Amino acid sequence: MHHPCDPVSIYMLAPLLFFFLATVAVAAALGLIVSRNPVTSALWLVLNLFCIAGLYITLNAEFIGVIQVLVYAGAIMVLFLFVIMLLNLAALPSLTSFDWKRGAAFLVAMAVLAQLVYVVAVAFEVLPETISPVASAVTGSAKVIGMELFTRYALPLEVIGILLLVATIGAVMLAKRRFA
Amino acid sequence: MDVTLVWYLSLSAILFVLGVLGVLMRRNAIVVFMSVELMLNSVNLTLVAFSQAMGDVSGQILVFFVMSVAAAEAAVGLAIVIALFRKKTTVDITEFNLFRH
């Protein structure tokens, strides 16, 4: 992977890119849970989704990265913003309360984080090795995903189609006005 | 200093915990929803990281399905929020308590 002709600075690109995307993703997540205005929260989440899409690209999962931008940031978040604007939630009084439940929730969340970090640290030795970049670039391409999706995972694919149909019908039924 | 799998898993853990914090601490139903989406994204990141590390594309197939289910869930969940809002003109989750005596 290291070539004698590579400039030394190019070895720092991958960690630098990861750290940048990771930091912005964590900052955007913090902005999401802290901000008072739901519109601002939604925009922080969009930034977070873009950072995760960038991380997918660094993992050579190009199909999933593009789908993340198209579906998650492009469709789901637009739906969220539509609903927030439709209900005009920004005009409602801010819904944050500073009681002891916040402290308890924070402690629980920190305990979960500590457990997860511990598991990751302990599993440091037994994790599988990262495969070569050439092989993983092939794995993430749309061709390979398409081949698996339509042969081995054809049944879940059809079920997902039915699920989306049911969700569409359900959403329309739930949100429409009752003509009493 | 190579970017190894552990880095991605740690980032995913941090994002997941931030999502948990958002679900537990916020009263606005839509912000709770968005925190759930954040948790789903962190799990997707874990799946893709493992898929790349093991050379198996099944992780990314599962991410595809998780994204579809998340989209369906967002649509239905927001429809429920709209229906509730129509009844009570608030999305405060502490207000929706049918077991209130």
PDB file of N, CA and C in Angstrom, chain A residues 1 57-62 129-145, chain B residues 48-58 60:
ATOM      1  N   MET A   1       0.824  -1.197   0.000  1.00  0.00           N
ATOM      2  CA  MET A   1       0.000   0.000   0.000  1.00  0.00           C
ATOM      3  C   MET A   1       0.867   1.259   0.000  1.00  0.00           C
ATOM      4  N   ILE A  57     -18.190   6.729   1.963  1.00  0.00           N
ATOM      5  CA  ILE A  57     -17.318   6.791   0.794  1.00  0.00           C
ATOM      6  C   ILE A  57     -15.895   6.401   1.175  1.00  0.00           C
ATOM      7  N   THR A  58     -15.448   6.847   2.376  1.00  0.00           N
ATOM      8  CA  THR A  58     -14.100   6.445   2.789  1.00  0.00           C
ATOM      9  C   THR A  58     -14.016   4.948   3.035  1.00  0.00           C
ATOM     10  N   LEU A  59     -15.166   4.314   3.308  1.00  0.00           N
ATOM     11  CA  LEU A  59     -15.180   2.864   3.490  1.00  0.00           C
ATOM     12  C   LEU A  59     -15.399   2.135   2.178  1.00  0.00           C
ATOM     13  N   ASN A  60     -15.333   2.861   1.067  1.00  0.00           N
ATOM     14  CA  ASN A  60     -15.493   2.271  -0.265  1.00  0.00           C
ATOM     15  C   ASN A  60     -16.892   1.734  -0.517  1.00  0.00           C
ATOM     16  N   ALA A  61     -17.858   2.164   0.298  1.00  0.00           N
ATOM     17  CA  ALA A  61     -19.238   1.750   0.050  1.00  0.00           C
ATOM     18  C   ALA A  61     -19.920   2.850  -0.735  1.00  0.00           C
ATOM     19  N   GLU A  62     -19.598   2.925  -2.030  1.00  0.00           N
ATOM     20  CA  GLU A  62     -20.040   4.087  -2.805  1.00  0.00           C
ATOM     21  C   GLU A  62     -21.542   4.062  -3.043  1.00  0.00           C
ATOM     22  N   GLU A 129      -9.007  -8.325  10.199  1.00  0.00           N
ATOM     23  CA  GLU A 129      -8.131  -7.329   9.602  1.00  0.00           C
ATOM     24  C   GLU A 129      -8.835  -6.647   8.439  1.00  0.00           C
ATOM     25  N   THR A 130      -8.466  -5.407   8.220  1.00  0.00           N
ATOM     26  CA  THR A 130      -9.059  -4.688   7.090  1.00  0.00           C
ATOM     27  C   THR A 130      -8.527  -5.277   5.791  1.00  0.00           C
ATOM     28  N   ILE A 131      -9.424  -5.464   4.831  1.00  0.00           N
ATOM     29  CA  ILE A 131      -9.008  -6.087   3.571  1.00  0.00           C
ATOM     30  C   ILE A 131      -8.376  -5.026   2.674  1.00  0.00           C
ATOM     31  N   SER A 132      -7.798  -5.470   1.589  1.00  0.00           N
ATOM     32  CA  SER A 132      -7.083  -4.547   0.709  1.00  0.00           C
ATOM     33  C   SER A 132      -8.065  -3.612   0.018  1.00  0.00           C
ATOM     34  N   PRO A 133      -7.635  -2.404  -0.298  1.00  0.00           N
ATOM     35  CA  PRO A 133      -8.555  -1.421  -0.905  1.00  0.00           C
ATOM     36  C   PRO A 133      -9.153  -1.892  -2.217  1.00  0.00           C
ATOM     37  N   VAL A 134      -8.411  -2.643  -3.025  1.00  0.00           N
ATOM     38  CA  VAL A 134      -8.949  -3.059  -4.321  1.00  0.00           C
ATOM     39  C   VAL A 134     -10.152  -3.974  -4.117  1.00  0.00           C
ATOM     40  N   ALA A 135     -10.016  -4.923  -3.195  1.00  0.00           N
ATOM     41  CA  ALA A 135     -11.122  -5.860  -2.975  1.00  0.00           C
ATOM     42  C   ALA A 135     -12.335  -5.149  -2.415  1.00  0.00           C
ATOM     43  N   SER A 136     -12.119  -4.199  -1.508  1.00  0.00           N
ATOM     44  CA  SER A 136     -13.282  -3.570  -0.899  1.00  0.00           C
ATOM     45  C   SER A 136     -13.946  -2.604  -1.857  1.00  0.00           C
ATOM     46  N   ALA A 137     -13.199  -2.061  -2.824  1.00  0.00           N
ATOM     47  CA  ALA A 137     -13.842  -1.197  -3.814  1.00  0.00           C
ATOM     48  C   ALA A 137     -14.816  -2.001  -4.666  1.00  0.00           C
ATOM     49  N   VAL A 138     -14.455  -3.241  -4.957  1.00  0.00           N
ATOM     50  CA  VAL A 138     -15.365  -4.087  -5.719  1.00  0.00           C
ATOM     51  C   VAL A 138     -16.596  -4.420  -4.881  1.00  0.00           C
ATOM     52  N   THR A 139     -16.378  -4.637  -3.563  1.00  0.00           N
ATOM     53  CA  THR A 139     -17.491  -5.037  -2.714  1.00  0.00           C
ATOM     54  C   THR A 139     -18.556  -3.962  -2.650  1.00  0.00           C
ATOM     55  N   GLY A 140     -18.158  -2.699  -2.653  1.00  0.00           N
ATOM     56  CA  GLY A 140     -19.130  -1.642  -2.423  1.00  0.00           C
ATOM     57  C   GLY A 140     -19.829  -1.156  -3.669  1.00  0.00           C
ATOM     58  N   SER A 141     -19.475  -1.707  -4.823  1.00  0.00           N
ATOM     59  CA  SER A 141     -20.021  -1.162  -6.051  1.00  0.00           C
ATOM     60  C   SER A 141     -21.481  -1.569  -6.207  1.00  0.00           C
ATOM     61  N   ALA A 142     -22.202  -0.819  -7.021  1.00  0.00           N
ATOM     62  CA  ALA A 142     -23.619  -1.075  -7.228  1.00  0.00           C
ATOM     63  C   ALA A 142     -23.832  -2.431  -7.876  1.00  0.00           C
ATOM     64  N   LYS A 143     -22.834  -2.877  -8.682  1.00  0.00           N
ATOM     65  CA  LYS A 143     -23.002  -4.147  -9.386  1.00  0.00           C
ATOM     66  C   LYS A 143     -23.078  -5.305  -8.408  1.00  0.00           C
ATOM     67  N   VAL A 144     -22.144  -5.311  -7.446  1.00  0.00           N
ATOM     68  CA  VAL A 144     -22.113  -6.432  -6.500  1.00  0.00           C
ATOM     69  C   VAL A 144     -23.354  -6.415  -5.621  1.00  0.00           C
ATOM     70  N   ILE A 145     -23.725  -5.205  -5.165  1.00  0.00           N
ATOM     71  CA  ILE A 145     -24.917  -5.104  -4.328  1.00  0.00           C
ATOM     72  C   ILE A 145     -26.149  -5.529  -5.104  1.00  0.00           C
TER      73      ILE A 145
ATOM     74  N   VAL B  48     -21.621  -1.021   7.745  1.00  0.00           N
ATOM     75  CA  VAL B  48     -20.786  -0.779   6.564  1.00  0.00           C
ATOM     76  C   VAL B  48     -19.314  -0.966   6.913  1.00  0.00           C
ATOM     77  N   ALA B  49     -18.915  -0.552   8.126  1.00  0.00           N
ATOM     78  CA  ALA B  49     -17.517  -0.718   8.521  1.00  0.00           C
ATOM     79  C   ALA B  49     -17.145  -2.197   8.574  1.00  0.00           C
ATOM     80  N   PHE B  50     -18.020  -3.010   9.156  1.00  0.00           N
ATOM     81  CA  PHE B  50     -17.742  -4.438   9.200  1.00  0.00           C
ATOM     82  C   PHE B  50     -17.786  -5.059   7.815  1.00  0.00           C
ATOM     83  N   SER B  51     -18.692  -4.567   6.978  1.00  0.00           N
ATOM     84  CA  SER B  51     -18.777  -5.107   5.623  1.00  0.00           C
ATOM     85  C   SER B  51     -17.475  -4.871   4.862  1.00  0.00           C
ATOM     86  N   GLN B  52     -16.897  -3.689   5.069  1.00  0.00           N
ATOM     87  CA  GLN B  52     -15.635  -3.417   4.388  1.00  0.00           C
ATOM     88  C   GLN B  52     -14.499  -4.224   4.991  1.00  0.00           C
ATOM     89  N   ALA B  53     -14.542  -4.408   6.313  1.00  0.00           N
ATOM     90  CA  ALA B  53     -13.427  -5.101   6.946  1.00  0.00           C
ATOM     91  C   ALA B  53     -13.422  -6.586   6.606  1.00  0.00           C
ATOM     92  N   MET B  54     -14.606  -7.163   6.431  1.00  0.00           N
ATOM     93  CA  MET B  54     -14.677  -8.597   6.187  1.00  0.00           C
ATOM     94  C   MET B  54     -14.845  -8.942   4.721  1.00  0.00           C
ATOM     95  N   GLY B  55     -14.982  -7.956   3.853  1.00  0.00           N
ATOM     96  CA  GLY B  55     -15.118  -8.216   2.431  1.00  0.00           C
ATOM     97  C   GLY B  55     -16.439  -8.838   2.044  1.00  0.00           C
ATOM     98  N   ASP B  56     -17.432  -8.751   2.945  1.00  0.00           N
ATOM     99  CA  ASP B  56     -18.724  -9.362   2.683  1.00  0.00           C
ATOM    100  C   ASP B  56     -19.732  -8.263   2.394  1.00  0.00           C
ATOM    101  N   VAL B  57     -20.459  -8.381   1.307  1.00  0.00           N
ATOM    102  CA  VAL B  57     -21.367  -7.305   0.924  1.00  0.00           C
ATOM    103  C   VAL B  57     -22.681  -7.378   1.678  1.00  0.00           C
ATOM    104  N   SER B  58     -22.907  -8.456   2.453  1.00  0.00           N
ATOM    105  CA  SER B  58     -24.189  -8.610   3.153  1.00  0.00           C
ATOM    106  C   SER B  58     -24.443  -7.474   4.125  1.00  0.00           C
ATOM    107  N   GLN B  60     -23.781  -4.361   3.663  1.00  0.00           N
ATOM    108  CA  GLN B  60     -24.348  -3.224   2.938  1.00  0.00           C
ATOM    109  C   GLN B  60     -25.756  -3.527   2.458  1.00  0.00           C
TER     110      GLN B  60
END
